[in-house]
CSV table of C-alpha atoms in Angstrom, one decimal:
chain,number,residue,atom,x,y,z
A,29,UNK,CA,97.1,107.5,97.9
A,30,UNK,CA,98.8,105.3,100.5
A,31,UNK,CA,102.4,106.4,102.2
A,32,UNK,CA,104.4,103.3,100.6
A,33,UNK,CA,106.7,102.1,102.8
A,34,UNK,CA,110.5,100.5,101.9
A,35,UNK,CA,111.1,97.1,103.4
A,36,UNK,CA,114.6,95.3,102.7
A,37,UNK,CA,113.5,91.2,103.3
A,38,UNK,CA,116.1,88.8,104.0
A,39,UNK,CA,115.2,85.4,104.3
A,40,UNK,CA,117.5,82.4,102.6
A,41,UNK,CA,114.8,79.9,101.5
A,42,UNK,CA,112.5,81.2,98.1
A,43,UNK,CA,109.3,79.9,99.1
A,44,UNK,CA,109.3,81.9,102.5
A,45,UNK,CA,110.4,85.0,101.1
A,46,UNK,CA,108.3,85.0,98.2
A,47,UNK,CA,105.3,84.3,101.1
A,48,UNK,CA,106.3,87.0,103.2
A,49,UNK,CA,106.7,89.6,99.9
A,50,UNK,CA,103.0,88.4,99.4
A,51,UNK,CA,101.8,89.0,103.0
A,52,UNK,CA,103.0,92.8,102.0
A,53,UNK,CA,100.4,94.5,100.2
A,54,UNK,CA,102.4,96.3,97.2
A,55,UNK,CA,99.7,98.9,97.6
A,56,UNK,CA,101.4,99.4,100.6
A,57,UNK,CA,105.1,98.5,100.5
A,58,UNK,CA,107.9,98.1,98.0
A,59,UNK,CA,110.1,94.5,99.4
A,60,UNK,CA,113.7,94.9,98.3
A,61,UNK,CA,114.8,91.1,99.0
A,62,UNK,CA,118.1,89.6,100.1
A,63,UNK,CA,119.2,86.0,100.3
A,64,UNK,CA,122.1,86.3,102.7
A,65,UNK,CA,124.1,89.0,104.7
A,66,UNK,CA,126.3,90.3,101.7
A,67,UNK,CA,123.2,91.0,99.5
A,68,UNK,CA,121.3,92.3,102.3
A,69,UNK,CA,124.5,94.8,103.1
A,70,UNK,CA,125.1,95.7,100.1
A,71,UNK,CA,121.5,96.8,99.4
A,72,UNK,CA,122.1,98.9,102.9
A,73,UNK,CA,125.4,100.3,101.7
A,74,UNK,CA,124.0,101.1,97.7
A,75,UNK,CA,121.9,104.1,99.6
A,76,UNK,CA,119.2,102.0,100.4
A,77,UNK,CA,116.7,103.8,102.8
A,78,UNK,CA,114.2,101.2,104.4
A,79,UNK,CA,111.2,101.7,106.9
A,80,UNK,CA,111.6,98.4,107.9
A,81,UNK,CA,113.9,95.2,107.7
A,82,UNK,CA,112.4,91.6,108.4
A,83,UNK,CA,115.3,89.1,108.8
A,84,UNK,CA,115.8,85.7,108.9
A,85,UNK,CA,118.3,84.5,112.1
A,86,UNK,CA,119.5,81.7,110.2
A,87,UNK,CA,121.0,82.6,106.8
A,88,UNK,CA,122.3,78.6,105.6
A,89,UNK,CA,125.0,78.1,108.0
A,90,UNK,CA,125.6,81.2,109.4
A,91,UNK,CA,123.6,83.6,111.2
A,92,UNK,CA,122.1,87.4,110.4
A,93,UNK,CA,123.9,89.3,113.9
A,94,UNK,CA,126.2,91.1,111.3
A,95,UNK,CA,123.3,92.6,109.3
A,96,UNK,CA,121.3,93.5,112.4
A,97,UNK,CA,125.1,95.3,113.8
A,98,UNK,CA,124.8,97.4,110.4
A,99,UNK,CA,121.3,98.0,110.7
A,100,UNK,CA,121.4,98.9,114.4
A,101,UNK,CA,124.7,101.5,113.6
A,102,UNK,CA,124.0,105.0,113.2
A,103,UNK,CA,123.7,105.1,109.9
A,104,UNK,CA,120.9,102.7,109.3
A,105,UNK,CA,118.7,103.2,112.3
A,106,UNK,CA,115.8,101.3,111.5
A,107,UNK,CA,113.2,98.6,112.9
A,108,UNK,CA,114.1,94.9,112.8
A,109,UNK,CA,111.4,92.1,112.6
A,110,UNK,CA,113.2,89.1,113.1
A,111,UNK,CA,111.9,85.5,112.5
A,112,UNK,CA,113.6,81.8,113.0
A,113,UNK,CA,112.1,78.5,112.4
A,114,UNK,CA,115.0,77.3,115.3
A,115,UNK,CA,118.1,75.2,114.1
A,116,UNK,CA,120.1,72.1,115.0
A,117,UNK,CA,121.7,73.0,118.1
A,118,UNK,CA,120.4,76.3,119.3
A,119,UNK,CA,117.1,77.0,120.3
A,120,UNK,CA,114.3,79.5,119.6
A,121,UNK,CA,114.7,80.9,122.9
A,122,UNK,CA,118.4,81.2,122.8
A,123,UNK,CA,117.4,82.5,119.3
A,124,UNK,CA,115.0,85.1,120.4
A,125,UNK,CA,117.3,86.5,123.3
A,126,UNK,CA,120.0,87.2,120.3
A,127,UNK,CA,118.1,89.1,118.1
A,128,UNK,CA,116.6,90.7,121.6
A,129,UNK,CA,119.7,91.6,122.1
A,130,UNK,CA,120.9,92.8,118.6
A,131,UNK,CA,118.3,95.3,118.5
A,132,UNK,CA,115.0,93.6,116.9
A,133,UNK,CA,111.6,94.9,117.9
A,134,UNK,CA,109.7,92.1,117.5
A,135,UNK,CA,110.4,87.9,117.2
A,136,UNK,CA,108.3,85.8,115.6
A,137,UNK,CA,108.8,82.3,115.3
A,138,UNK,CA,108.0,80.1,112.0
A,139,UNK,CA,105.9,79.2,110.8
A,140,UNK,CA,103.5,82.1,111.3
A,141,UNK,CA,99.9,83.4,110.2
A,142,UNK,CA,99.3,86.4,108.2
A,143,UNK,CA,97.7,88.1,110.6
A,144,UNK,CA,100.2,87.6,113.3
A,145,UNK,CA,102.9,89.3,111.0
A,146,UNK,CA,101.1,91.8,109.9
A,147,UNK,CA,100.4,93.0,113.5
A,148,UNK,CA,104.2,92.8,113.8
A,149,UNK,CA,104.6,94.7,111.0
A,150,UNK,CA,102.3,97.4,112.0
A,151,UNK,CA,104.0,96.9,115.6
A,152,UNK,CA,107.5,97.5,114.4
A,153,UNK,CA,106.8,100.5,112.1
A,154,UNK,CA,105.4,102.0,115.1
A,155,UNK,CA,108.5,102.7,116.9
């Protein structure tokens, strides 16, 4: 038997979360998923206890810093994959230094292959 691991996903479009949840073997891992930063915190603040939180940096219009602040606190110390396709105005560099900054482990930049996330998963849970 397997050590299951929790992962809260938050990713705004449907057709990339529902990719990423497939990329995560649910032999493996149980995906609680988010669509924006209220879900996402609520999930957090319900007693959720993750192993691991991929995020998306854009979230619509506004950006995922204040989830990766409440992840990054005290009480929910835990390992941040963060991903970005870019956006209008700021890019992916800008982007990465951000969630460099906010605390993620790892950046990867959309579109991405399996086996290049799954290494960042295994990098991430690592830490």
């Amino acid at each position: 038997m397997t050590d299951r691991k929790r992962v809260l996903l938050v990713e705004d479009d449907p057709e990339m979360r529902a990719v990423i949840a497939a990329f995560l073997s649910p032999d493996n891992f149980d995906v609680t998923e988010a669509d924006d930063a209220k879900v996402a915190t609520q999930n957090l603040s319900e007693g959720g206890s993750f192993d691991l939180a991929i995020i998306d940096f854009w979230l619509g219009q506004d950006h995922a810093v204040s989830i990766m602040d409440a992840i990054t606190s005290q009480e929910y110390s835990i390992p941040i994959i963060m991903i970005s396709g870019g956006k209008r105005g700021m890019d992916l560099e800008a982007t990465a230094a951000i969630a460099d900054i906010s605390g993620a482990v790892v950046f990867l930049q959309k579109p991405f292959r399996k086996a290049t996330f799954l290494k960042a998963v295994a990098t991430a849970l690592a830490t």
